[in-house]
mmCIF file with all atom_site columns, C-alpha atoms in Angstrom:
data_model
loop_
_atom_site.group_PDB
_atom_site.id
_atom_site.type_symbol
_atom_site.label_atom_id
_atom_site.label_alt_id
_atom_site.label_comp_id
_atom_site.label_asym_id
_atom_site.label_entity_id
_atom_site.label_seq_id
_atom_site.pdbx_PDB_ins_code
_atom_site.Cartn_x
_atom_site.Cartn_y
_atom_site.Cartn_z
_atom_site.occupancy
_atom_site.B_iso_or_equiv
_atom_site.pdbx_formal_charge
_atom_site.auth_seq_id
_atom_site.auth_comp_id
_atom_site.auth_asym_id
_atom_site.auth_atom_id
_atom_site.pdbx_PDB_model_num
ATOM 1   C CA . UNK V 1 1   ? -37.064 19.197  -70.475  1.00 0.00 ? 1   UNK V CA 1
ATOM 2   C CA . UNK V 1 2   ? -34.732 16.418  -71.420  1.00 0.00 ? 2   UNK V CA 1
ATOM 3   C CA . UNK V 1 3   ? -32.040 17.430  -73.142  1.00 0.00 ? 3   UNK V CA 1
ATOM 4   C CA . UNK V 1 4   ? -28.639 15.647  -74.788  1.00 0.00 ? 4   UNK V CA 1
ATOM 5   C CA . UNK V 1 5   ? -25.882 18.042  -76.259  1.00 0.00 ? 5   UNK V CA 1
ATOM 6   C CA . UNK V 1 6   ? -22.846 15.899  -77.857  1.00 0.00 ? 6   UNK V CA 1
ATOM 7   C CA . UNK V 1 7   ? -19.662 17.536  -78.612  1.00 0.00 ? 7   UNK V CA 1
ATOM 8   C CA . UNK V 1 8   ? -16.029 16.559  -79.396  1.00 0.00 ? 8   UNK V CA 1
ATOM 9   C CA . UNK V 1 9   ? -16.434 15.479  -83.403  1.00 0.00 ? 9   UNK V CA 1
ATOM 10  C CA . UNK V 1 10  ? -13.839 16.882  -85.698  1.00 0.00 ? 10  UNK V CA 1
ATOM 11  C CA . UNK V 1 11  ? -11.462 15.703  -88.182  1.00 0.00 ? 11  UNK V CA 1
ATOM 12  C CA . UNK V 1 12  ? -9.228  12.857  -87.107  1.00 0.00 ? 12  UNK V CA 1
ATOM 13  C CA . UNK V 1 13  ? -6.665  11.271  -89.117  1.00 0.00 ? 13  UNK V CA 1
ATOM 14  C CA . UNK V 1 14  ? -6.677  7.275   -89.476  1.00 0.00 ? 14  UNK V CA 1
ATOM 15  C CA . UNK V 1 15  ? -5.343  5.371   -86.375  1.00 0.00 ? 15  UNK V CA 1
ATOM 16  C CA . UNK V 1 16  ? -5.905  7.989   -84.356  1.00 0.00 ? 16  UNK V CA 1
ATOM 17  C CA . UNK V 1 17  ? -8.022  9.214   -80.971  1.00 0.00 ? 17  UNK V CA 1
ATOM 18  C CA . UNK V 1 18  ? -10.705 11.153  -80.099  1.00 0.00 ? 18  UNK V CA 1
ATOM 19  C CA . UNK V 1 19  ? -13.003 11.470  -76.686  1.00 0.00 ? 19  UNK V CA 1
ATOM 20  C CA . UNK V 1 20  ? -16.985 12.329  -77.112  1.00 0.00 ? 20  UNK V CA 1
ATOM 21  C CA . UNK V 1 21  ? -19.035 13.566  -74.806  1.00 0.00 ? 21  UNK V CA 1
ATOM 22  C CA . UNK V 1 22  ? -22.361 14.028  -74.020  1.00 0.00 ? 22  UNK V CA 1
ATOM 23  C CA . UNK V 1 23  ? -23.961 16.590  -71.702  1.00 0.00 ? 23  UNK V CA 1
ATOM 24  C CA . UNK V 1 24  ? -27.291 15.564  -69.702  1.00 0.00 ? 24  UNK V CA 1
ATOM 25  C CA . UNK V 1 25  ? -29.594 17.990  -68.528  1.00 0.00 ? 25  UNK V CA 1
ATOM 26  C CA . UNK V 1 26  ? -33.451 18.144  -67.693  1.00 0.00 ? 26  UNK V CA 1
ATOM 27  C CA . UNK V 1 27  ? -33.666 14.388  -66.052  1.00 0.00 ? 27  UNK V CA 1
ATOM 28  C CA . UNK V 1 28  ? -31.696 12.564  -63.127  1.00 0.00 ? 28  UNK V CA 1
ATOM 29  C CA . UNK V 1 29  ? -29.028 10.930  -65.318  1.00 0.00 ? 29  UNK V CA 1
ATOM 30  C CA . UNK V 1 30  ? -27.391 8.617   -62.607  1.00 0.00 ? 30  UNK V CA 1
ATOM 31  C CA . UNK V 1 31  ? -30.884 6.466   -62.873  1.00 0.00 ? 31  UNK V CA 1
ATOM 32  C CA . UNK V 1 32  ? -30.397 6.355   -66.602  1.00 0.00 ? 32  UNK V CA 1
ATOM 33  C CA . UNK V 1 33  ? -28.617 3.228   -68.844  1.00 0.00 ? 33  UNK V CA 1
ATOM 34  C CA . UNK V 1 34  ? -27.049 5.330   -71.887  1.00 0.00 ? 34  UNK V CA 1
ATOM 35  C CA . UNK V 1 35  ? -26.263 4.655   -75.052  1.00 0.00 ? 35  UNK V CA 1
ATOM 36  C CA . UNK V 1 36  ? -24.164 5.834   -78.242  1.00 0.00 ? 36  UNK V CA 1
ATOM 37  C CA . UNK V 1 37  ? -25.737 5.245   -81.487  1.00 0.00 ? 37  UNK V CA 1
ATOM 38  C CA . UNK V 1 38  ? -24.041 6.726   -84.956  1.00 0.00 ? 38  UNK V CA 1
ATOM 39  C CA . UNK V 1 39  ? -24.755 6.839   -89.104  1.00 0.00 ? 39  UNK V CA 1
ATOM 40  C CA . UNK V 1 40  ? -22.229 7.333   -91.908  1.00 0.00 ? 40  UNK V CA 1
ATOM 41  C CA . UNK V 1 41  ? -23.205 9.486   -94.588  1.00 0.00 ? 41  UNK V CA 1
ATOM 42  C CA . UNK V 1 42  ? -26.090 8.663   -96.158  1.00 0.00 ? 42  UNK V CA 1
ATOM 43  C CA . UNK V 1 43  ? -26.819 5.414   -94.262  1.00 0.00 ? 43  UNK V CA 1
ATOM 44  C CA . UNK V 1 44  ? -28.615 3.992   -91.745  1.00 0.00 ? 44  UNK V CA 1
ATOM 45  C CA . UNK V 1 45  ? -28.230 3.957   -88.136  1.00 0.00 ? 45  UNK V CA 1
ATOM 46  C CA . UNK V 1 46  ? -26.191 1.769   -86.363  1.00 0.00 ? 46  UNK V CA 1
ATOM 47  C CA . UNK V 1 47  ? -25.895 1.346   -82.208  1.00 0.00 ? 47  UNK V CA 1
ATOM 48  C CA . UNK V 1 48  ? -22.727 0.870   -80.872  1.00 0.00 ? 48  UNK V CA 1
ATOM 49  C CA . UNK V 1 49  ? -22.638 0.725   -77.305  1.00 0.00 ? 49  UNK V CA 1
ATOM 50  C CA . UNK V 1 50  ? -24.099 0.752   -73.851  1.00 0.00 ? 50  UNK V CA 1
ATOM 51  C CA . UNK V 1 51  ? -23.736 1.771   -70.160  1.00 0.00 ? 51  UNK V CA 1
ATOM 52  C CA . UNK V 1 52  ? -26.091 1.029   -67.263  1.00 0.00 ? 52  UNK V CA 1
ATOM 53  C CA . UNK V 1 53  ? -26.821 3.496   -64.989  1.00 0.00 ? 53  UNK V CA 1
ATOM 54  C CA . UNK V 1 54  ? -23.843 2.371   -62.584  1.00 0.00 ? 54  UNK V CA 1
ATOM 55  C CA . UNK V 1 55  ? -21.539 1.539   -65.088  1.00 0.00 ? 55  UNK V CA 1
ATOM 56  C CA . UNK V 1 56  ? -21.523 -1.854  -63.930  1.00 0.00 ? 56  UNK V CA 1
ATOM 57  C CA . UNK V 1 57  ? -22.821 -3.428  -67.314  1.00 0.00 ? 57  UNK V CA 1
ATOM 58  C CA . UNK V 1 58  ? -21.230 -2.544  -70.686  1.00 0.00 ? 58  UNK V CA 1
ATOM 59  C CA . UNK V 1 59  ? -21.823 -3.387  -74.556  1.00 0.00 ? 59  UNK V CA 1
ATOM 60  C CA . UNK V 1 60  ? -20.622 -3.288  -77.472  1.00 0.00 ? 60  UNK V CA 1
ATOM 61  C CA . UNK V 1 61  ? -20.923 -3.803  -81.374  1.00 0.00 ? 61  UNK V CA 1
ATOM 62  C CA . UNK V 1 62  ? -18.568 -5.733  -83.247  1.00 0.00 ? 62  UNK V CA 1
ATOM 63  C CA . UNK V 1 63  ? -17.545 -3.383  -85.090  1.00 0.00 ? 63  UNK V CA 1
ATOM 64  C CA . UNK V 1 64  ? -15.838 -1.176  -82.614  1.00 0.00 ? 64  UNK V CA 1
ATOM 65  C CA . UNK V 1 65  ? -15.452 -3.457  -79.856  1.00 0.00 ? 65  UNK V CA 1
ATOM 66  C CA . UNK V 1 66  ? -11.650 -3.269  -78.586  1.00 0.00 ? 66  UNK V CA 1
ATOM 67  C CA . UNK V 1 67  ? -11.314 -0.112  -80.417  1.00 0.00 ? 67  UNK V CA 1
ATOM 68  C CA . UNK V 1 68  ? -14.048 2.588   -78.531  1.00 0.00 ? 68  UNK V CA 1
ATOM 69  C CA . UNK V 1 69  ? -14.809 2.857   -74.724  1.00 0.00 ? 69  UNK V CA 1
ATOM 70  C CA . UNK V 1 70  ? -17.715 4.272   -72.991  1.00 0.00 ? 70  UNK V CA 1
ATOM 71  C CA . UNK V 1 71  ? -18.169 5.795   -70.063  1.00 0.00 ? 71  UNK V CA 1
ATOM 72  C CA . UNK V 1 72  ? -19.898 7.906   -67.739  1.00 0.00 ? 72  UNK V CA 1
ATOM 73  C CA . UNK V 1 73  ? -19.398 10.680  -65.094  1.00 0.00 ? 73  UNK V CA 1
ATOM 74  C CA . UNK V 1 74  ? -23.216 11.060  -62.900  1.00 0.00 ? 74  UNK V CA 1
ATOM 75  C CA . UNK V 1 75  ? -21.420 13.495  -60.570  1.00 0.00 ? 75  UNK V CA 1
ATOM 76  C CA . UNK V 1 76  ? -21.041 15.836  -63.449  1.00 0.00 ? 76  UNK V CA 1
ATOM 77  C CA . UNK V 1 77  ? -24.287 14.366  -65.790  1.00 0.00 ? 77  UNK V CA 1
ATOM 78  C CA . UNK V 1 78  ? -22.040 13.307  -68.608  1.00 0.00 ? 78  UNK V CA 1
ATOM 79  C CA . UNK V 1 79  ? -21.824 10.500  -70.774  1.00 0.00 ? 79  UNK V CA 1
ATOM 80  C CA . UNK V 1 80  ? -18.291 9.666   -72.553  1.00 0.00 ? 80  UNK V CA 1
ATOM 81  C CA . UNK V 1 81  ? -16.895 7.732   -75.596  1.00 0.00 ? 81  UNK V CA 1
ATOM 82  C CA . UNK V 1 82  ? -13.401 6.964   -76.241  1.00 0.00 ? 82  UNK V CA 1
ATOM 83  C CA . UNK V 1 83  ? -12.832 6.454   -79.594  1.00 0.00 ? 83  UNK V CA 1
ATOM 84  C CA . UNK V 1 84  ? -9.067  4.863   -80.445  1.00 0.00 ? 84  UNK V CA 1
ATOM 85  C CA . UNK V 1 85  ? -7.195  3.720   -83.768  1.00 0.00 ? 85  UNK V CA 1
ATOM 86  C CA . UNK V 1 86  ? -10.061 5.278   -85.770  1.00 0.00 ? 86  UNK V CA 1
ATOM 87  C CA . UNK V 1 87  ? -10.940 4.131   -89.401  1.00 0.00 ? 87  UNK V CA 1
ATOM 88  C CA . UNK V 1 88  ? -12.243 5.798   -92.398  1.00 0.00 ? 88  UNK V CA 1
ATOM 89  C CA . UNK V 1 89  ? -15.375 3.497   -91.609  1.00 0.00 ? 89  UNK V CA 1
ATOM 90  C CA . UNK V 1 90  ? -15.619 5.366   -88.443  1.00 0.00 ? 90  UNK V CA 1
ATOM 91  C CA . UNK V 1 91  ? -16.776 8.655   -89.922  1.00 0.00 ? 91  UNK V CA 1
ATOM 92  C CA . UNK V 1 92  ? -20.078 9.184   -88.799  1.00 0.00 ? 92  UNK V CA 1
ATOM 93  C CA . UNK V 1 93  ? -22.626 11.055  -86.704  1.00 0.00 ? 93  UNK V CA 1
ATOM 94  C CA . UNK V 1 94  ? -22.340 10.306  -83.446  1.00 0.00 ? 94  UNK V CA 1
ATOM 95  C CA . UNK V 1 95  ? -25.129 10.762  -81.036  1.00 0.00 ? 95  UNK V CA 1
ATOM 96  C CA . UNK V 1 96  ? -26.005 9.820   -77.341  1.00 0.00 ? 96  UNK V CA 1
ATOM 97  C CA . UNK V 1 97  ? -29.523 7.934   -76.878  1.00 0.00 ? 97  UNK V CA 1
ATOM 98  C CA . UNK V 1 98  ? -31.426 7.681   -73.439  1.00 0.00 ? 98  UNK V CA 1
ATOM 99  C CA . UNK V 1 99  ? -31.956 3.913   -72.656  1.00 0.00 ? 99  UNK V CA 1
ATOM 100 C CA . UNK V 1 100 ? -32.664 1.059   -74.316  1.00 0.00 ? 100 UNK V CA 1
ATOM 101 C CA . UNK V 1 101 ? -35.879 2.166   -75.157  1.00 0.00 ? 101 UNK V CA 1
ATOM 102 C CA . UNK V 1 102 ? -33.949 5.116   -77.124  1.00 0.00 ? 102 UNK V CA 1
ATOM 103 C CA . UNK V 1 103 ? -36.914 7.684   -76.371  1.00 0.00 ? 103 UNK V CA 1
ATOM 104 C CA . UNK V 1 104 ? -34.120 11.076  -76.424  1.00 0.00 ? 104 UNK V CA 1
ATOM 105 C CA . UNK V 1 105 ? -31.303 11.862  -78.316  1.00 0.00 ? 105 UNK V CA 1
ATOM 106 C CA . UNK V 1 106 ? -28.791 14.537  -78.864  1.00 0.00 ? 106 UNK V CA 1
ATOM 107 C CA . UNK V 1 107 ? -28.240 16.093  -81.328  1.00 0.00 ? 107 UNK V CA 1
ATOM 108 C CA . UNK V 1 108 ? -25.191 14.603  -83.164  1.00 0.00 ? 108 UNK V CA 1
ATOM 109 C CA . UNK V 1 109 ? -21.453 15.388  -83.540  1.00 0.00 ? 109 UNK V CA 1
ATOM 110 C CA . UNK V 1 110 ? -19.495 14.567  -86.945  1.00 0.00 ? 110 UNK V CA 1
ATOM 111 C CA . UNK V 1 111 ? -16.323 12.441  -86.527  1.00 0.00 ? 111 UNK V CA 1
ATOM 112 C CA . UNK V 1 112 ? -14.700 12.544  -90.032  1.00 0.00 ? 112 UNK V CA 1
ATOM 113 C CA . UNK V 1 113 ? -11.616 10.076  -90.379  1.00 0.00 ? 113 UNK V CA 1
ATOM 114 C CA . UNK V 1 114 ? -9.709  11.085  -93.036  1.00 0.00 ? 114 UNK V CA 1
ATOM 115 C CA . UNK V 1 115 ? -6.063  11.828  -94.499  1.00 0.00 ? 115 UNK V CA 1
ATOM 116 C CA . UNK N 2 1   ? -26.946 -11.374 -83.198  1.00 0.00 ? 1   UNK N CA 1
ATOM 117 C CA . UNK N 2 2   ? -30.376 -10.198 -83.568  1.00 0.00 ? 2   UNK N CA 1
ATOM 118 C CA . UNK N 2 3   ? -30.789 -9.133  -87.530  1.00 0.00 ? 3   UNK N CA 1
ATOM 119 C CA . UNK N 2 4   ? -33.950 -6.924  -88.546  1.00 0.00 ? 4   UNK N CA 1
ATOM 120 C CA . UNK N 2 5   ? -35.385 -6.529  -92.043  1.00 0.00 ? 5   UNK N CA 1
ATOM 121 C CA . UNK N 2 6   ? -37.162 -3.848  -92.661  1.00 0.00 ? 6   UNK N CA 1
ATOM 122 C CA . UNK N 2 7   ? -39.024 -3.752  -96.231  1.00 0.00 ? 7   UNK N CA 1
ATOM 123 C CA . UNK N 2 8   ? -39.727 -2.016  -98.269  1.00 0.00 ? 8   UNK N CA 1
ATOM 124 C CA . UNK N 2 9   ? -36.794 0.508   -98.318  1.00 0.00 ? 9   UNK N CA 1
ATOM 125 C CA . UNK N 2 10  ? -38.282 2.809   -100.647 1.00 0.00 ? 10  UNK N CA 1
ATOM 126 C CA . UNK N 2 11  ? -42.150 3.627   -100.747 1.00 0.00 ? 11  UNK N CA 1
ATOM 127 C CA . UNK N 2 12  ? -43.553 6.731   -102.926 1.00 0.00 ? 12  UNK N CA 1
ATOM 128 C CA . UNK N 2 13  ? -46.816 7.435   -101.483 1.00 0.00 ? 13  UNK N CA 1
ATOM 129 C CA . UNK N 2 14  ? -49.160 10.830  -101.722 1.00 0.00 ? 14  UNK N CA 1
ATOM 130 C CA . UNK N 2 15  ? -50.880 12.689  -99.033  1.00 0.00 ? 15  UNK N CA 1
ATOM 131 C CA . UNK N 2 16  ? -53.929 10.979  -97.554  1.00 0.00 ? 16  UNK N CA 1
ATOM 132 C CA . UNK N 2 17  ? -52.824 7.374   -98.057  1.00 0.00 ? 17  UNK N CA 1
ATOM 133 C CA . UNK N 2 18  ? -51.976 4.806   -95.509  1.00 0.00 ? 18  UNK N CA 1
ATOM 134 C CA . UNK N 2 19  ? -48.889 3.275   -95.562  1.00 0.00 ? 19  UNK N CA 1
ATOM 135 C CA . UNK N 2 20  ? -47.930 0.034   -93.583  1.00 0.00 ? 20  UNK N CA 1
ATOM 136 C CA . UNK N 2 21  ? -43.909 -0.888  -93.115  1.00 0.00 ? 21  UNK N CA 1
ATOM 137 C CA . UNK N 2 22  ? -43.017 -4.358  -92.041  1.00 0.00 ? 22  UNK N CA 1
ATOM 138 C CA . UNK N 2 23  ? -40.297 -4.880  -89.915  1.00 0.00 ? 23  UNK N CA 1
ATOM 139 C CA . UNK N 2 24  ? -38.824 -9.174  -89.317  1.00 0.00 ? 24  UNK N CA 1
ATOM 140 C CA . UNK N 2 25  ? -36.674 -9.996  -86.457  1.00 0.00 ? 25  UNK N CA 1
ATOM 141 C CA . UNK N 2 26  ? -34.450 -12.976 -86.934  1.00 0.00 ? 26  UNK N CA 1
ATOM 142 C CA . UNK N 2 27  ? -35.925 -14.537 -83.922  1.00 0.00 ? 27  UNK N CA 1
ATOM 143 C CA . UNK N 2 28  ? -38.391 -14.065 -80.990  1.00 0.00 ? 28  UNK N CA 1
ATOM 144 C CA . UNK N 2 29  ? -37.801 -10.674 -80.072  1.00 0.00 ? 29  UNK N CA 1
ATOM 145 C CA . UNK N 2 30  ? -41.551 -10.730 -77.635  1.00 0.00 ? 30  UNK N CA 1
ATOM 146 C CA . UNK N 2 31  ? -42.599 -6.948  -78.196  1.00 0.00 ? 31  UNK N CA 1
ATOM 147 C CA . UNK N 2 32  ? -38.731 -5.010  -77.397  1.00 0.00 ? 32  UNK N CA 1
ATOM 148 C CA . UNK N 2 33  ? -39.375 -3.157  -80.332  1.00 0.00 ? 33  UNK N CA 1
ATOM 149 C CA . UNK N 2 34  ? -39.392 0.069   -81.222  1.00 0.00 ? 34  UNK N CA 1
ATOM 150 C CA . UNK N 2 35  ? -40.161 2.742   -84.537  1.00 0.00 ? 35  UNK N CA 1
ATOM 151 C CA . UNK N 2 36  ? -38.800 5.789   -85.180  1.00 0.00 ? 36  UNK N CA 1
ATOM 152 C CA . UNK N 2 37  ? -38.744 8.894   -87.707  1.00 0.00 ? 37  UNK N CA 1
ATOM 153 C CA . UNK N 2 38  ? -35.845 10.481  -88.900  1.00 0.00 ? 38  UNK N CA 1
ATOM 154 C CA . UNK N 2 39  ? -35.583 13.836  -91.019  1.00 0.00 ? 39  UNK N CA 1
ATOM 155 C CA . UNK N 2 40  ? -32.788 14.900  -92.930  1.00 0.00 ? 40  UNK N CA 1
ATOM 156 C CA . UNK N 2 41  ? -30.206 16.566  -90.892  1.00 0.00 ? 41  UNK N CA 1
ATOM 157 C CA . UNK N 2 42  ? -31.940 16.021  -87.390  1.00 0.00 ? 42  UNK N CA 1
ATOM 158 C CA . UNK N 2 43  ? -31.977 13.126  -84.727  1.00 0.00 ? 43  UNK N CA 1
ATOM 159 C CA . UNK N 2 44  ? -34.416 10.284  -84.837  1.00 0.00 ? 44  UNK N CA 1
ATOM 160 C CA . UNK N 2 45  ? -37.603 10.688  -83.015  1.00 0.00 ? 45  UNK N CA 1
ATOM 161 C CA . UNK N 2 46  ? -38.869 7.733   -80.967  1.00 0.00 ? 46  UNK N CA 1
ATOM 162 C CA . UNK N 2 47  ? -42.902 7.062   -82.396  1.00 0.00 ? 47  UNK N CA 1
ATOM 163 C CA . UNK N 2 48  ? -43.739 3.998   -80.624  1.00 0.00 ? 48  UNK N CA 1
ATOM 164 C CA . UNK N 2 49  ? -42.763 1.366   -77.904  1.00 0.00 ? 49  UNK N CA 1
ATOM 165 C CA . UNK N 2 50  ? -42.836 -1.987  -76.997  1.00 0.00 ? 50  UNK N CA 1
ATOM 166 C CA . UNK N 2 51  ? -44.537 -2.612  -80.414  1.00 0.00 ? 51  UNK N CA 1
ATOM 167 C CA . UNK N 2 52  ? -47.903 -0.750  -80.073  1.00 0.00 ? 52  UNK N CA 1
ATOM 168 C CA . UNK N 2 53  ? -47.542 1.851   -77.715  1.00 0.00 ? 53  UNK N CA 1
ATOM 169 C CA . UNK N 2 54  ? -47.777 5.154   -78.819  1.00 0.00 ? 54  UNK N CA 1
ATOM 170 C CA . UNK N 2 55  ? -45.007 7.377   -77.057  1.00 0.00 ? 55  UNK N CA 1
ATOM 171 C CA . UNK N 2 56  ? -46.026 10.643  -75.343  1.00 0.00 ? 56  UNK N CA 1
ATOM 172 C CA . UNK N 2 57  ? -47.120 13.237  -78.170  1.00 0.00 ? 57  UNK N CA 1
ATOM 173 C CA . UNK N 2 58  ? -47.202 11.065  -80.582  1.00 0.00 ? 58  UNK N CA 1
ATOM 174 C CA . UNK N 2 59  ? -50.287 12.056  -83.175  1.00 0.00 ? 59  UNK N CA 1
ATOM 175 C CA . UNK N 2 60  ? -52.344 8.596   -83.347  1.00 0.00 ? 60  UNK N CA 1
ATOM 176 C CA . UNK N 2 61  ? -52.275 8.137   -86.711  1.00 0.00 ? 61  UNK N CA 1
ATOM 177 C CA . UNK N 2 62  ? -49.019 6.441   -85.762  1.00 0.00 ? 62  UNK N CA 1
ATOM 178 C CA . UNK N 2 63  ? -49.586 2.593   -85.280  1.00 0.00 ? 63  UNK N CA 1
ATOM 179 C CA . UNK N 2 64  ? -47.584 -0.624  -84.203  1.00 0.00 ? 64  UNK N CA 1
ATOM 180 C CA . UNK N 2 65  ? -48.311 -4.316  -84.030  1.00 0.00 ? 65  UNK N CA 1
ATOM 181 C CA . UNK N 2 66  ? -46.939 -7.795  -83.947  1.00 0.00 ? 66  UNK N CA 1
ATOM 182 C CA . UNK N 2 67  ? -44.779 -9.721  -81.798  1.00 0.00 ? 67  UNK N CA 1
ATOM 183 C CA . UNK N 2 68  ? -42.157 -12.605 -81.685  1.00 0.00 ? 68  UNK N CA 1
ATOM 184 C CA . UNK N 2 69  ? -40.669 -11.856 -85.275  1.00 0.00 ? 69  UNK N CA 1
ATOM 185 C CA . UNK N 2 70  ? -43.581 -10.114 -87.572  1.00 0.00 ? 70  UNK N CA 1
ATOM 186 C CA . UNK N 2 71  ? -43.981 -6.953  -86.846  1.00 0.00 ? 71  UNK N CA 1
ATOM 187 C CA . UNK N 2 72  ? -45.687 -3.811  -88.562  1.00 0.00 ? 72  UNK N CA 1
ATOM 188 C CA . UNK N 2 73  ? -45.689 0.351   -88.517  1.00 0.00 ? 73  UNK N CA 1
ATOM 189 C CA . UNK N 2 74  ? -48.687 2.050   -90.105  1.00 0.00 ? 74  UNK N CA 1
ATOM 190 C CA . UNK N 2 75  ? -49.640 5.411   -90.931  1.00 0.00 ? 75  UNK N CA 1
ATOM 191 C CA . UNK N 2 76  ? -52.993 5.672   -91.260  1.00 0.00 ? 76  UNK N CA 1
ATOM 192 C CA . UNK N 2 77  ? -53.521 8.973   -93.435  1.00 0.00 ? 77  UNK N CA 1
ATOM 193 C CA . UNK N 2 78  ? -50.395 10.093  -94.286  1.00 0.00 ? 78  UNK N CA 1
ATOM 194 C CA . UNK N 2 79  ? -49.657 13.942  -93.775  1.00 0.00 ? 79  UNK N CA 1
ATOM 195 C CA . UNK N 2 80  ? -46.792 16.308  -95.739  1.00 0.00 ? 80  UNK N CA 1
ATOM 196 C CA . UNK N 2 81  ? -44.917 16.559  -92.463  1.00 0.00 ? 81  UNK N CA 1
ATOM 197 C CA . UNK N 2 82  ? -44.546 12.958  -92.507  1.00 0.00 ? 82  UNK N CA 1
ATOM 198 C CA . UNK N 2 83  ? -42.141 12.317  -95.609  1.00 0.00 ? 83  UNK N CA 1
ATOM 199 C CA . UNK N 2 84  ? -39.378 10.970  -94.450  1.00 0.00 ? 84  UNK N CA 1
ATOM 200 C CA . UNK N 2 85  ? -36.957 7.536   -93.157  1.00 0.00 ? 85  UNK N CA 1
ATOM 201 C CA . UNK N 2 86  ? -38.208 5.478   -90.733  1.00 0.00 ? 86  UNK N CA 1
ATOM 202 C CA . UNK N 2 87  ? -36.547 2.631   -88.652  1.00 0.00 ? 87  UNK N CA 1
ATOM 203 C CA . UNK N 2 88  ? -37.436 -0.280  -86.331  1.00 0.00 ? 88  UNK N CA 1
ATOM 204 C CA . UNK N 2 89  ? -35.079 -1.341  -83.299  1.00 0.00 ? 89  UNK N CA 1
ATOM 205 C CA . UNK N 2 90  ? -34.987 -3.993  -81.292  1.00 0.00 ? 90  UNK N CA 1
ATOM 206 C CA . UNK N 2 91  ? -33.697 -4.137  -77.934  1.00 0.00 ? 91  UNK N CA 1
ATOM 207 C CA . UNK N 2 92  ? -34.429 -7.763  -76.495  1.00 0.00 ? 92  UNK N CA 1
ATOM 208 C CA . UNK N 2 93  ? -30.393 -8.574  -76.884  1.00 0.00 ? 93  UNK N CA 1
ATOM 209 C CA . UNK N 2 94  ? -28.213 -5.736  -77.190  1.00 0.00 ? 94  UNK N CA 1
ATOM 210 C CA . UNK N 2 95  ? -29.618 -2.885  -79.675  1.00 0.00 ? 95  UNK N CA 1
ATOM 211 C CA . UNK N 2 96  ? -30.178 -3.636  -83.472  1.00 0.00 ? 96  UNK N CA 1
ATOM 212 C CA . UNK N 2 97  ? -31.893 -1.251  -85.825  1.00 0.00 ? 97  UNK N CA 1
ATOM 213 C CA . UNK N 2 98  ? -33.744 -2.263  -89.464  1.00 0.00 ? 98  UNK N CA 1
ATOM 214 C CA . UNK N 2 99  ? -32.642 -0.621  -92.754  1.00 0.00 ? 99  UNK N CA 1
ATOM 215 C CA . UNK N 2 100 ? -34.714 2.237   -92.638  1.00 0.00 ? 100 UNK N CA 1
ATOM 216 C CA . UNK N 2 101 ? -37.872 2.978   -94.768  1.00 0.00 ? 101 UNK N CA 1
ATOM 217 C CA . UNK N 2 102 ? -37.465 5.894   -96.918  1.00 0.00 ? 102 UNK N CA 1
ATOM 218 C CA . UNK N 2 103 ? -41.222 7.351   -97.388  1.00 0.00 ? 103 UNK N CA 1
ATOM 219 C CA . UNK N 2 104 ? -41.246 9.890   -100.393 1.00 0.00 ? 104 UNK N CA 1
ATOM 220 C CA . UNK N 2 105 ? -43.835 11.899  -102.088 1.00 0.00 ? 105 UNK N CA 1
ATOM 221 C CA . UNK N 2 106 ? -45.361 10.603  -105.044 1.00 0.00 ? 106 UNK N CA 1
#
């Protein structure tokens, strides 16, 4: 079974930095592109960026382009974001998306940016 | 950028009907598109690919159709379990989603 377990959201102050990850299990993740998809409260969803398989081709949105990096580890299944000088705009859900196609997810971890 | 609008937002429908969401891609987007449910609290759940096709597991009163720009979900006999948002996403240049279609009980 495929499964996606995010973890690292907590409560960040502005301007500050905080590193996601997301656990693989139940597929062969090195063959996988990955993304990171997230939705503030009460809003829609919004993707924000993308990995291939071999790392070798990255996106991202606009809005958090120079600011987040992703990244991935196959030799240990995991999937990473780097989040840096965060924004009350950041607070969201954050969750980790197989492929482009988007057909699993995890589960979600809150990032709350906030004095 | 790719921009999708989804309409209508809001729909109040009752159990039994069918119910048809529209999705419009700002331009030719072929058939990378996807729909997807979402329930309060939990993760979006992928319904169907490339347009029409129905992903594994999928109950087939889940439909999809169009391409290029126009494209359109459909439920055709709408069941308690399916109240709730719904989203299309394309993926022909980077990853956009639409609004979301909030379906409530009437």
């Amino acid at each position: 079974e495929v499964q996606l377990v995010e973890s690292g959201g907590v409560l960040v102050q502005p301007g500050g930095s905080l590193r996601l990850s997301c656990a693989a299990t139940g597929f062969p993740f090195s063959r996988y592109e990955m993304n990171w998809v997230r939705q503030a409260p009460g809003k829609g969803l919004e993707w924000i960026s993308y990995i291939s398989s071999s790392s070798s081709t990255i996106f991202y949105s606009d809005s958090v382009k120079g600011r987040f990096t992703i990244s991935r580890d196959n030799a240990k299944n995991s999937l990473y974001l780097q989040m840096n000088s965060l924004r009350a705009e950041d607070t969201a859900v954050y969750y980790c998306a197989r492929t482009s196609r988007l057909d699993s997810w995890g589960q979600g971890t809150l990032v709350t940016v906030s004095s | 950028d790719i921009q999708m609008t989804q309409s209508p937002s809001f729909l109040s429908a009752s159990v039994g009907d069918r119910v048809t969401i529209t999705c419009q891609a700002s331009q030719d987007i072929d058939t990378f598109l996807n729909w997807f449910q979402q329930k309060p609290g939990k993760a979006p759940k992928l319904l169907i690919h490339d347009a029409s096709k129905l992903q594994t597991g999928v109950p087939s009163r889940f439909s999809g159709g169009g391409s290029g720009t126009d494209f359109t979900f459909t439920i055709s006999s709408l069941q308690p379990e399916d109240f709730a948002t719904y989203y299309c996403q394309q993926y022909d240049t980077l990853l956009t989603f639409g609004g979301g279609t909030k379906v409530e009980i009437k």
